[in-house]
Every structure is written in structure tokens, then in C-alpha cells.
Amino acid sequence: MGESETNTYRDLHFPALLVGGSFAAVAICLSLFLILQHLRYYTNPSEQKWIVPVLFMVPVYATESIISLSNAKLSLPCDILRNCYEAFALYSFGSYLVACLGGERRVVELLEDESREPLLEGEENKSEKKTQKQRNPLWKFLCEPYVLGPELFVIEKFGLVQYMILKTFCAFLAFLLELLGVYGDGEFKWYYGYPYIEVVLNFSQMWALFCLVQFYNVTHERLKEIKPLAKFISFKAIVFATWWQGFGIALLCYYGVLPKEGRFQNALQDFLICIEMAIAAVAHIFVFPVEPYHYIPVSECGKITRTKTTEVKLDESGRVVEKKETHVEASGTSIKESVQDIVMDGGQHVVKDVVLTINQAMGPVEKGVTKIQEKLLDSDGKEEEKAEVTVGTSVEKKDQ
């Protein structure tokens, strides 16, 4: 590490801390205000229980980035926590889209409707239908996701949960490798664990985002009311851009474009994230507004109270006009109750999906192991038969 690189870090650290801290403070204040508003007007739990974790991504990123920027020794633990929460936020965003569509059962019905083909007539249409059925499932997912039906929902959920599991596992693996001195953060060398973990996470993240994109492509017409494109872009920008930003900074430092000092690399990433989170916090106010939740959804109409007010006045001709208004009031939800519902109900949902995904992943492995065992047993049986035949032949020869 050269003296000039050390001086560069030292000269830029305090101004970066001051500017980054200001942006981080703005991001945290705006996001917490929006989160508290959603908790106060918690009128649609099925959707808002997932909106709050997505919004909480901004203060988590901003807080961990400013802590890491202020103390380089805490950079890796903060990065691990940030990565873990990023994976959970991606899962929460996918669950939010499902909730906006009416829940998992309703999504399955919608996808079945999308995949249902009209009756086709003529030889040409029949041949097209036949070739469509014969196509590989992977080809269908890549090019024609709508024909998969409910299978698309299973693939989408698997893609999001696998990223959440892998991201968390790799984060703690990176921490363990760092303790052993073989992680090499930002070092693209074969004897360090950093490049291998980055490759695995890159493919996992790309697959998760692609699953989300395919699910969005099939359902975006039914999500028009919530303006899904703006939400999708704002969230994807945080997850996708920050990861590639860190990867790009590591490459620039490795090739000498930026100072190779490890502290400078991490500090630059943290500084940029502080600025980006302030922008994201402002965007979230418009993308995830709380105003739609000031009103009671139709499903909650049985749980509300109605108040009628009557106003009597004279019109221009002197006639008495009676005007009646009906006000729909929701029973207020305390912030404590809202948080409890998010933690308990949302946590149960996450655990259920994680267990389901692990079982789905273990299914092919168990089948493969079973086939290997069957082949081994068959080979052992054939060897025993050969041995018995050989012994029988030798006994016959001796008898003769």
C-alpha cells in the first residue's frame, strides 16, 4: 500500500463522512416517516406487511453504510448484514406483488387462465399446439412464461427464496473466510474466496431478478392499479445497481484505475450508497405512497363503523334541501399491533417458503441418490449372479 494512497484516503475521509452522513440522515428520516405512516394506516395488512420491509431497506442500507464509512473495521460485518437484508427485501417485493394480485390462491387461478389456450382449428394450428407442448420447460420459461401456468409461480417463488438462502449463507461464509484470512475482499485471485463467492451470488441474483421479471411480464396488466413499473424500477435499481457498483469499484481498484487500498474501496462504496439511499427515500414517497391506505378495502367493510350526518339548508329558490353524507371510519390500528402483525405473520410466511424451497431443492438430489443406489445394487446383484454361475460351473466340472 503506497503512501500516496494512504494520504488520498486520509484527505477524503472526513469530507466524505460529512457529506455521506448528511445524505444518510435525510434518507433515514424520510424513510422512517413513510414507514410510520404505513404502520399508522395499516388498513391492508396483506400488502403493507411486505411494503414496510421493502421501505426499511433504505434506512438499513444508509445506517450500515455510514457506520462502515466512519469505522473501516466494521465494514465487513455491515456488508454481511446489508447483504442479508437485501435478499429478504427482494423476497418481500415479490410477496407484495402476489398480495396485490389477491394472494397465492388467486395468483394460481390467474396463471391458469393465462395458460389456457383457446380451441384451435385446422392442421396448422394443431401442429403449432403440438410443438408448443413438446418444447422444453426451460424454453417455455425463457420465451413463453405465460404457457407455464401455476408452474411459473412456483419457479418465481423458488428463484426469490434460493437467492435469500444463498445470499445469507455466502455472507456468513465470507465472514468465516475473513476470520481465517482467506477471503480477500476485492481481490480477484484464485487462492481467495472472494471471486468464487461473487460468481455464485452473481448467478443467483441474476436468476432471482429474471424470475421476478418474467412474473411481472405475465401479470403486469392485472397490476396496473398499483403502477408496478415505477415500483419495479425503483426497487431493482437499489438491489441491482448497488451490487454491480461494488463489483465495478473492486475491478477498477484491482486494475489500478482507483487506489488499491482496501479502505478506500469500501469507503467509496459506502459513500455512494449514502447518496443513493437519499434519492431512493424521496422516490419511495411517490412510488409507495400511504394515501391509498387511508381508505378501507372492500374486504374490510364488515369491520368498520358508519356515521351519518344530516345537513339542512335552503337553496336559491328558498326550498329546504336535506343533504345526507356517510362517513366510513376505520378502527385505528396502533403501530405496536402493526409491527407485531408484520413480524409474526410475515415471519411465518418466510419460514414456510424457506422450508418448501429446501424440500423442492432436495427432491432431485434424493432422486439422484436413489438412482445411484439402485444402479449399485443392480451391479452388485449381477456380480453375485456371475459368481454363482462361476461356482456352479466349477462344481459341474469337478463332478464330471
Tab-separated table of C-alpha atoms in Angstrom:
chain	number	residue	atom	x	y	z
A	1	MET	CA	0.000	0.000	0.000
A	2	GLY	CA	1.635	3.249	-1.172
A	3	GLU	CA	1.935	6.400	0.902
A	4	SER	CA	0.040	8.421	-1.719
A	5	GLU	CA	-2.930	6.027	-1.498
A	6	THR	CA	-2.950	6.350	2.292
A	7	ASN	CA	-2.898	10.135	2.001
A	8	THR	CA	-5.737	10.040	-0.540
A	9	TYR	CA	-7.916	8.082	1.854
A	10	ARG	CA	-6.972	10.305	4.788
A	11	ASP	CA	-7.667	13.543	2.883
A	12	LEU	CA	-11.033	12.419	1.532
A	13	HIS	CA	-12.341	10.507	4.540
A	14	PHE	CA	-13.642	13.380	6.682
A	15	PRO	CA	-15.362	15.323	3.845
A	16	ALA	CA	-16.901	12.053	2.588
A	17	LEU	CA	-18.095	11.225	6.121
A	18	LEU	CA	-19.663	14.669	6.480
A	19	VAL	CA	-21.433	14.645	3.107
A	20	GLY	CA	-22.391	10.950	3.318
A	21	GLY	CA	-23.718	11.412	6.840
A	22	SER	CA	-25.952	14.286	5.699
A	23	PHE	CA	-27.423	12.233	2.870
A	24	ALA	CA	-27.831	9.219	5.166
A	25	ALA	CA	-29.674	11.348	7.753
A	26	VAL	CA	-32.083	12.615	5.085
A	27	ALA	CA	-32.667	9.065	3.826
A	28	ILE	CA	-33.310	7.664	7.296
A	29	CYS	CA	-35.684	10.473	8.335
A	30	LEU	CA	-37.764	10.342	5.149
A	31	SER	CA	-37.971	6.552	5.150
A	32	LEU	CA	-38.862	6.248	8.833
A	33	PHE	CA	-41.578	8.878	8.396
A	34	LEU	CA	-43.075	6.931	5.462
A	35	ILE	CA	-42.804	3.637	7.356
A	36	LEU	CA	-44.554	5.115	10.409
A	37	GLN	CA	-47.337	6.398	8.159
A	38	HIS	CA	-47.862	2.908	6.746
A	39	LEU	CA	-47.892	1.456	10.255
A	40	ARG	CA	-50.384	4.073	11.381
A	41	TYR	CA	-52.710	3.469	8.423
A	42	TYR	CA	-52.322	-0.296	8.444
A	43	THR	CA	-55.640	-0.940	6.692
A	44	ASN	CA	-54.491	-3.590	4.206
A	45	PRO	CA	-52.182	-5.979	6.110
A	46	SER	CA	-51.767	-8.441	3.233
A	47	GLU	CA	-49.985	-5.759	1.180
A	48	GLN	CA	-48.478	-3.480	3.808
A	49	LYS	CA	-46.771	-6.276	5.717
A	50	TRP	CA	-44.474	-6.547	2.643
A	51	ILE	CA	-44.291	-2.836	1.791
A	52	VAL	CA	-42.755	-1.990	5.168
A	53	PRO	CA	-39.778	-4.405	4.782
A	54	VAL	CA	-39.135	-3.014	1.284
A	55	LEU	CA	-39.164	0.561	2.616
A	56	PHE	CA	-36.985	-0.427	5.572
A	57	MET	CA	-34.259	-1.339	3.080
A	58	VAL	CA	-33.305	2.356	2.772
A	59	PRO	CA	-32.598	3.053	6.478
A	60	VAL	CA	-30.814	-0.316	6.789
A	61	TYR	CA	-28.531	0.469	3.854
A	62	ALA	CA	-27.960	4.067	4.943
A	63	THR	CA	-27.238	3.205	8.592
A	64	GLU	CA	-24.835	0.371	7.819
A	65	SER	CA	-23.064	2.410	5.141
A	66	ILE	CA	-22.434	5.399	7.390
A	67	ILE	CA	-21.238	3.135	10.232
A	68	SER	CA	-18.880	1.351	7.835
A	69	LEU	CA	-17.693	4.682	6.421
A	70	SER	CA	-16.918	6.015	9.892
A	71	ASN	CA	-15.088	2.860	11.030
A	72	ALA	CA	-13.357	0.701	8.399
A	73	LYS	CA	-13.051	-2.219	10.842
A	74	LEU	CA	-16.820	-2.630	10.828
A	75	SER	CA	-17.006	-2.706	7.029
A	76	LEU	CA	-17.321	-6.473	6.617
A	77	PRO	CA	-19.938	-7.077	9.378
A	78	CYS	CA	-22.022	-4.187	7.991
A	79	ASP	CA	-21.703	-5.584	4.481
A	80	ILE	CA	-22.886	-9.002	5.688
A	81	LEU	CA	-25.967	-7.547	7.391
A	82	ARG	CA	-26.716	-5.393	4.359
A	83	ASN	CA	-26.497	-8.375	2.018
A	84	CYS	CA	-28.769	-10.489	4.207
A	85	TYR	CA	-31.410	-7.792	4.342
A	86	GLU	CA	-31.164	-7.176	0.603
A	87	ALA	CA	-32.127	-10.788	-0.068
A	88	PHE	CA	-35.076	-10.546	2.344
A	89	ALA	CA	-36.226	-7.275	0.725
A	90	LEU	CA	-36.223	-8.900	-2.714
A	91	TYR	CA	-38.379	-11.713	-1.356
A	92	SER	CA	-40.695	-9.147	0.272
A	93	PHE	CA	-41.125	-7.285	-3.005
A	94	GLY	CA	-42.141	-10.487	-4.781
A	95	SER	CA	-44.592	-11.274	-1.977
A	96	TYR	CA	-46.015	-7.749	-2.269
A	97	LEU	CA	-46.803	-8.293	-5.960
A	98	VAL	CA	-48.522	-11.572	-5.088
A	99	ALA	CA	-50.560	-9.828	-2.379
A	100	CYS	CA	-51.634	-7.115	-4.839
A	101	LEU	CA	-52.942	-9.832	-7.138
A	102	GLY	CA	-55.128	-11.222	-4.349
A	103	GLY	CA	-52.899	-13.784	-2.671
A	104	GLU	CA	-51.282	-17.045	-3.695
A	105	ARG	CA	-54.509	-18.928	-4.462
A	106	ARG	CA	-55.755	-16.105	-6.660
A	107	VAL	CA	-52.389	-15.927	-8.470
A	108	VAL	CA	-52.593	-19.639	-9.288
A	109	GLU	CA	-56.062	-19.120	-10.754
A	110	LEU	CA	-54.901	-16.148	-12.818
A	111	LEU	CA	-51.918	-18.040	-14.200
A	112	GLU	CA	-54.171	-20.973	-15.082
A	113	ASP	CA	-56.367	-18.564	-17.048
A	114	GLU	CA	-53.314	-17.130	-18.813
A	115	SER	CA	-52.078	-20.573	-19.819
A	116	ARG	CA	-55.476	-21.782	-21.030
A	117	GLU	CA	-55.329	-21.808	-24.809
A	118	PRO	CA	-58.404	-21.219	-26.960
A	119	LEU	CA	-59.722	-24.035	-29.105
A	120	LEU	CA	-57.679	-24.130	-32.304
A	121	GLU	CA	-58.910	-25.393	-35.614
A	122	GLY	CA	-57.043	-26.538	-38.688
A	123	GLU	CA	-53.988	-28.697	-39.186
A	124	GLU	CA	-51.586	-25.771	-38.930
A	125	ASN	CA	-52.885	-24.694	-35.526
A	126	LYS	CA	-52.863	-28.289	-34.295
A	127	SER	CA	-49.232	-28.700	-35.284
A	128	GLU	CA	-48.330	-25.442	-33.533
A	129	LYS	CA	-50.098	-26.638	-30.392
A	130	LYS	CA	-48.291	-29.963	-30.561
A	131	THR	CA	-44.853	-28.353	-30.933
A	132	GLN	CA	-45.674	-25.963	-28.086
A	133	LYS	CA	-46.386	-28.891	-25.776
A	134	GLN	CA	-43.180	-30.636	-26.811
A	135	ARG	CA	-40.960	-27.650	-26.013
A	136	ASN	CA	-38.527	-27.813	-23.138
A	137	PRO	CA	-39.856	-26.280	-19.860
A	138	LEU	CA	-36.748	-24.080	-19.694
A	139	TRP	CA	-37.501	-22.763	-23.181
A	140	LYS	CA	-41.080	-22.032	-22.127
A	141	PHE	CA	-39.892	-20.114	-19.057
A	142	LEU	CA	-37.381	-18.059	-21.041
A	143	CYS	CA	-39.561	-17.233	-24.055
A	144	GLU	CA	-43.186	-18.084	-23.264
A	145	PRO	CA	-43.654	-17.879	-19.473
A	146	TYR	CA	-47.414	-17.435	-19.774
A	147	VAL	CA	-47.883	-21.030	-21.015
A	148	LEU	CA	-46.435	-22.486	-17.805
A	149	GLY	CA	-49.499	-21.608	-15.742
A	150	PRO	CA	-49.168	-22.219	-11.985
A	151	GLU	CA	-45.655	-23.620	-12.539
A	152	LEU	CA	-44.494	-20.055	-13.207
A	153	PHE	CA	-45.481	-19.053	-9.677
A	154	VAL	CA	-43.543	-22.000	-8.233
A	155	ILE	CA	-40.465	-21.055	-10.283
A	156	GLU	CA	-40.737	-17.391	-9.272
A	157	LYS	CA	-41.005	-18.223	-5.588
A	158	PHE	CA	-38.140	-20.704	-5.807
A	159	GLY	CA	-35.967	-18.104	-7.567
A	160	LEU	CA	-36.528	-15.485	-4.859
A	161	VAL	CA	-36.130	-17.819	-1.889
A	162	GLN	CA	-32.995	-19.522	-3.264
A	163	TYR	CA	-31.357	-16.091	-3.506
A	164	MET	CA	-32.368	-15.275	0.063
A	165	ILE	CA	-30.868	-18.552	1.312
A	166	LEU	CA	-27.692	-18.353	-0.787
A	167	LYS	CA	-27.099	-14.683	-0.009
A	168	THR	CA	-27.348	-15.303	3.732
A	169	PHE	CA	-25.160	-18.416	3.567
A	170	CYS	CA	-22.478	-16.693	1.457
A	171	ALA	CA	-22.488	-13.662	3.760
A	172	PHE	CA	-21.617	-15.766	6.801
A	173	LEU	CA	-19.188	-17.849	4.734
A	174	ALA	CA	-17.397	-14.626	3.762
A	175	PHE	CA	-17.192	-13.654	7.436
A	176	LEU	CA	-15.711	-17.071	8.309
A	177	LEU	CA	-13.176	-16.866	5.468
A	178	GLU	CA	-12.206	-13.368	6.603
A	179	LEU	CA	-11.506	-14.674	10.101
A	180	LEU	CA	-9.291	-17.368	8.538
A	181	GLY	CA	-7.552	-14.755	6.383
A	182	VAL	CA	-8.511	-16.309	3.034
A	183	TYR	CA	-11.459	-14.147	1.941
A	184	GLY	CA	-9.516	-11.361	0.188
A	185	ASP	CA	-12.230	-8.729	-0.188
A	186	GLY	CA	-11.921	-7.196	-3.670
A	187	GLU	CA	-9.018	-9.486	-4.644
A	188	PHE	CA	-9.533	-11.490	-7.851
A	189	LYS	CA	-7.016	-14.236	-7.043
A	190	TRP	CA	-7.642	-17.959	-7.193
A	191	TYR	CA	-6.465	-18.641	-3.626
A	192	TYR	CA	-9.018	-16.221	-2.142
A	193	GLY	CA	-12.694	-16.944	-1.571
A	194	TYR	CA	-13.968	-13.548	-2.793
A	195	PRO	CA	-14.126	-14.251	-6.572
A	196	TYR	CA	-15.850	-17.624	-6.117
A	197	ILE	CA	-18.495	-16.205	-3.780
A	198	GLU	CA	-19.101	-13.270	-6.134
A	199	VAL	CA	-19.629	-15.598	-9.107
A	200	VAL	CA	-22.146	-17.714	-7.175
A	201	LEU	CA	-24.023	-14.652	-5.921
A	202	ASN	CA	-23.995	-13.074	-9.362
A	203	PHE	CA	-25.739	-16.056	-10.961
A	204	SER	CA	-28.125	-16.420	-8.019
A	205	GLN	CA	-29.114	-12.752	-8.112
A	206	MET	CA	-29.494	-12.693	-11.894
A	207	TRP	CA	-31.755	-15.749	-11.731
A	208	ALA	CA	-33.876	-14.258	-8.922
A	209	LEU	CA	-34.311	-10.958	-10.760
A	210	PHE	CA	-35.075	-12.749	-14.028
A	211	CYS	CA	-37.771	-14.836	-12.303
A	212	LEU	CA	-39.268	-11.619	-10.956
A	213	VAL	CA	-39.150	-10.005	-14.412
A	214	GLN	CA	-40.894	-12.983	-16.028
A	215	PHE	CA	-43.571	-12.990	-13.340
A	216	TYR	CA	-44.048	-9.250	-13.881
A	217	ASN	CA	-44.296	-9.685	-17.665
A	218	VAL	CA	-47.186	-12.114	-17.268
A	219	THR	CA	-49.076	-10.219	-14.554
A	220	HIS	CA	-48.344	-6.530	-15.263
A	221	GLU	CA	-51.722	-5.965	-16.972
A	222	ARG	CA	-53.514	-7.035	-13.785
A	223	LEU	CA	-51.241	-4.833	-11.645
A	224	LYS	CA	-51.975	-1.570	-13.472
A	225	GLU	CA	-53.737	-0.048	-10.469
A	226	ILE	CA	-50.556	-0.014	-8.368
A	227	LYS	CA	-48.330	1.303	-11.204
A	228	PRO	CA	-45.941	-1.663	-10.953
A	229	LEU	CA	-43.294	-0.424	-13.392
A	230	ALA	CA	-42.245	2.506	-11.183
A	231	LYS	CA	-42.117	0.249	-8.123
A	232	PHE	CA	-40.194	-2.414	-10.009
A	233	ILE	CA	-37.606	0.022	-11.372
A	234	SER	CA	-37.080	1.807	-8.029
A	235	PHE	CA	-36.527	-1.446	-6.180
A	236	LYS	CA	-34.463	-3.118	-8.884
A	237	ALA	CA	-32.205	-0.048	-9.059
A	238	ILE	CA	-31.291	-0.429	-5.377
A	239	VAL	CA	-30.650	-4.187	-5.483
A	240	PHE	CA	-29.064	-4.441	-8.905
A	241	ALA	CA	-27.151	-1.168	-9.135
A	242	THR	CA	-25.535	-1.325	-5.692
A	243	TRP	CA	-24.225	-4.845	-6.279
A	244	TRP	CA	-22.759	-4.082	-9.690
A	245	GLN	CA	-21.459	-0.790	-8.333
A	246	GLY	CA	-19.439	-2.615	-5.681
A	247	PHE	CA	-18.251	-5.164	-8.221
A	248	GLY	CA	-17.202	-2.379	-10.619
A	249	ILE	CA	-15.312	-0.494	-7.900
A	250	ALA	CA	-13.464	-3.708	-6.994
A	251	LEU	CA	-12.443	-4.194	-10.648
A	252	LEU	CA	-11.281	-0.559	-11.003
A	253	CYS	CA	-9.211	-0.868	-7.832
A	254	TYR	CA	-7.769	-4.203	-8.963
A	255	TYR	CA	-6.588	-2.783	-12.300
A	256	GLY	CA	-5.172	0.362	-10.712
A	257	VAL	CA	-7.722	2.868	-12.032
A	258	LEU	CA	-8.622	3.679	-8.409
A	259	PRO	CA	-6.334	3.397	-5.369
A	260	LYS	CA	-5.912	-0.239	-4.355
A	261	GLU	CA	-6.180	0.447	-0.638
A	262	GLY	CA	-8.932	-1.734	0.803
A	263	ARG	CA	-10.288	1.039	2.995
A	264	PHE	CA	-10.682	3.351	0.002
A	265	GLN	CA	-12.632	0.740	-1.965
A	266	ASN	CA	-15.119	0.061	0.836
A	267	ALA	CA	-15.379	3.736	1.761
A	268	LEU	CA	-16.220	4.745	-1.816
A	269	GLN	CA	-18.966	2.117	-1.993
A	270	ASP	CA	-20.420	3.236	1.348
A	271	PHE	CA	-20.275	6.913	0.357
A	272	LEU	CA	-22.128	6.310	-2.909
A	273	ILE	CA	-24.762	4.181	-1.164
A	274	CYS	CA	-25.463	7.007	1.320
A	275	ILE	CA	-26.193	9.385	-1.565
A	276	GLU	CA	-28.242	6.790	-3.465
A	277	MET	CA	-30.374	5.979	-0.408
A	278	ALA	CA	-31.387	9.638	-0.052
A	279	ILE	CA	-32.563	9.568	-3.682
A	280	ALA	CA	-34.340	6.252	-3.106
A	281	ALA	CA	-36.082	7.608	0.018
A	282	VAL	CA	-37.525	10.522	-1.991
A	283	ALA	CA	-38.585	8.143	-4.775
A	284	HIS	CA	-40.326	5.811	-2.320
A	285	ILE	CA	-42.593	8.629	-1.120
A	286	PHE	CA	-44.103	8.785	-4.612
A	287	VAL	CA	-43.753	5.092	-5.521
A	288	PHE	CA	-45.124	3.586	-2.278
A	289	PRO	CA	-47.496	6.342	-1.072
A	290	VAL	CA	-49.577	5.836	2.030
A	291	GLU	CA	-52.633	7.736	0.698
A	292	PRO	CA	-54.318	4.671	-0.906
A	293	TYR	CA	-54.357	3.022	2.526
A	294	HIS	CA	-56.272	5.888	4.116
A	295	TYR	CA	-59.367	4.155	2.765
A	296	ILE	CA	-60.825	0.831	3.793
A	297	PRO	CA	-60.644	-2.018	1.265
A	298	VAL	CA	-63.933	-3.714	0.329
A	299	SER	CA	-62.979	-6.877	2.237
A	300	GLU	CA	-62.861	-4.882	5.486
A	301	CYS	CA	-66.290	-3.262	5.137
A	302	GLY	CA	-67.806	-5.630	7.690
A	303	LYS	CA	-65.350	-4.498	10.343
A	304	ILE	CA	-65.943	-0.742	10.136
A	305	THR	CA	-68.366	1.731	11.633
A	306	ARG	CA	-70.556	4.079	9.618
A	307	THR	CA	-71.501	7.543	10.757
A	308	LYS	CA	-74.328	9.541	9.091
A	309	THR	CA	-74.538	13.323	9.190
A	310	THR	CA	-77.564	15.342	8.031
A	311	GLU	CA	-77.361	18.930	6.847
A	312	VAL	CA	-80.490	21.043	6.199
A	313	LYS	CA	-80.219	24.275	4.180
A	314	LEU	CA	-82.140	26.480	1.774
A	315	ASP	CA	-81.377	26.525	-1.933
A	316	GLU	CA	-81.574	29.578	-4.216
A	317	SER	CA	-85.343	29.246	-4.697
A	318	GLY	CA	-85.946	29.091	-0.951
A	319	ARG	CA	-86.715	25.375	-0.801
A	320	VAL	CA	-85.458	23.221	2.062
A	321	VAL	CA	-82.812	20.743	0.939
A	322	GLU	CA	-81.751	17.846	3.133
A	323	LYS	CA	-78.240	16.548	2.434
A	324	LYS	CA	-77.021	13.238	3.891
A	325	GLU	CA	-73.405	12.102	3.973
A	326	THR	CA	-71.996	8.763	5.067
A	327	HIS	CA	-68.522	8.667	6.581
A	328	VAL	CA	-66.649	5.373	6.744
A	329	GLU	CA	-64.334	5.199	9.720
A	330	ALA	CA	-61.763	2.529	10.364
A	331	SER	CA	-60.922	1.301	13.785
A	332	GLY	CA	-57.479	2.765	14.408
A	333	THR	CA	-54.546	0.398	14.322
A	334	SER	CA	-51.724	1.070	16.736
A	335	ILE	CA	-48.153	0.993	15.485
A	336	LYS	CA	-47.384	-1.739	18.005
A	337	GLU	CA	-50.117	-4.005	16.594
A	338	SER	CA	-48.945	-3.315	13.038
A	339	VAL	CA	-45.345	-4.235	13.837
A	340	GLN	CA	-46.498	-7.363	15.656
A	341	ASP	CA	-48.507	-8.493	12.617
A	342	ILE	CA	-45.566	-7.862	10.266
A	343	VAL	CA	-43.102	-9.765	12.443
A	344	MET	CA	-45.317	-12.709	13.400
A	345	ASP	CA	-47.376	-13.296	10.269
A	346	GLY	CA	-44.631	-12.272	7.846
A	347	GLY	CA	-42.084	-14.399	9.702
A	348	GLN	CA	-44.304	-17.492	9.495
A	349	HIS	CA	-44.723	-16.897	5.765
A	350	VAL	CA	-40.943	-16.670	5.258
A	351	VAL	CA	-40.238	-19.844	7.257
A	352	LYS	CA	-42.895	-21.762	5.321
A	353	ASP	CA	-41.458	-20.694	1.949
A	354	VAL	CA	-37.872	-21.444	3.002
A	355	VAL	CA	-38.823	-24.969	4.125
A	356	LEU	CA	-40.794	-25.518	0.911
A	357	THR	CA	-37.868	-24.329	-1.243
A	358	ILE	CA	-35.368	-26.553	0.568
A	359	ASN	CA	-37.670	-29.542	0.063
A	360	GLN	CA	-38.006	-28.691	-3.641
A	361	ALA	CA	-34.243	-28.432	-3.979
A	362	MET	CA	-33.666	-31.683	-2.097
A	363	GLY	CA	-36.201	-33.608	-4.209
A	364	PRO	CA	-33.983	-34.013	-7.315
A	365	VAL	CA	-30.978	-34.765	-5.096
A	366	GLU	CA	-32.848	-37.564	-3.329
A	367	LYS	CA	-33.992	-38.978	-6.686
A	368	GLY	CA	-30.418	-38.907	-7.951
A	369	VAL	CA	-29.103	-40.640	-4.842
A	370	THR	CA	-31.862	-43.266	-5.127
A	371	LYS	CA	-30.948	-43.955	-8.775
A	372	ILE	CA	-27.261	-44.291	-7.870
A	373	GLN	CA	-28.134	-46.702	-5.071
A	374	GLU	CA	-30.330	-48.742	-7.438
A	375	LYS	CA	-27.520	-48.928	-10.003
A	376	LEU	CA	-25.061	-50.018	-7.332
A	377	LEU	CA	-27.467	-52.681	-6.078
A	378	ASP	CA	-28.056	-53.882	-9.653
A	379	SER	CA	-24.321	-54.091	-10.310
A	380	ASP	CA	-23.788	-55.945	-7.007
A	381	GLY	CA	-26.602	-58.344	-7.905
A	382	LYS	CA	-25.135	-59.010	-11.340
A	383	GLU	CA	-21.694	-59.656	-9.835
A	384	GLU	CA	-23.247	-62.101	-7.343
A	385	GLU	CA	-25.069	-63.904	-10.170
A	386	LYS	CA	-21.814	-64.136	-12.140
A	387	ALA	CA	-20.059	-65.502	-9.078
A	388	GLU	CA	-22.800	-68.091	-8.510
A	389	VAL	CA	-22.664	-69.158	-12.163
A	390	THR	CA	-18.878	-69.471	-11.986
A	391	VAL	CA	-19.068	-71.543	-8.805
A	392	GLY	CA	-21.780	-73.759	-10.326
A	393	THR	CA	-19.719	-74.346	-13.461
A	394	SER	CA	-16.617	-75.308	-11.491
A	395	VAL	CA	-18.639	-77.757	-9.371
A	396	GLU	CA	-20.062	-79.406	-12.519
A	397	LYS	CA	-16.591	-79.820	-13.957
A	398	LYS	CA	-15.349	-81.479	-10.768
A	399	ASP	CA	-18.311	-83.882	-10.785
A	400	GLN	CA	-17.511	-84.899	-14.344
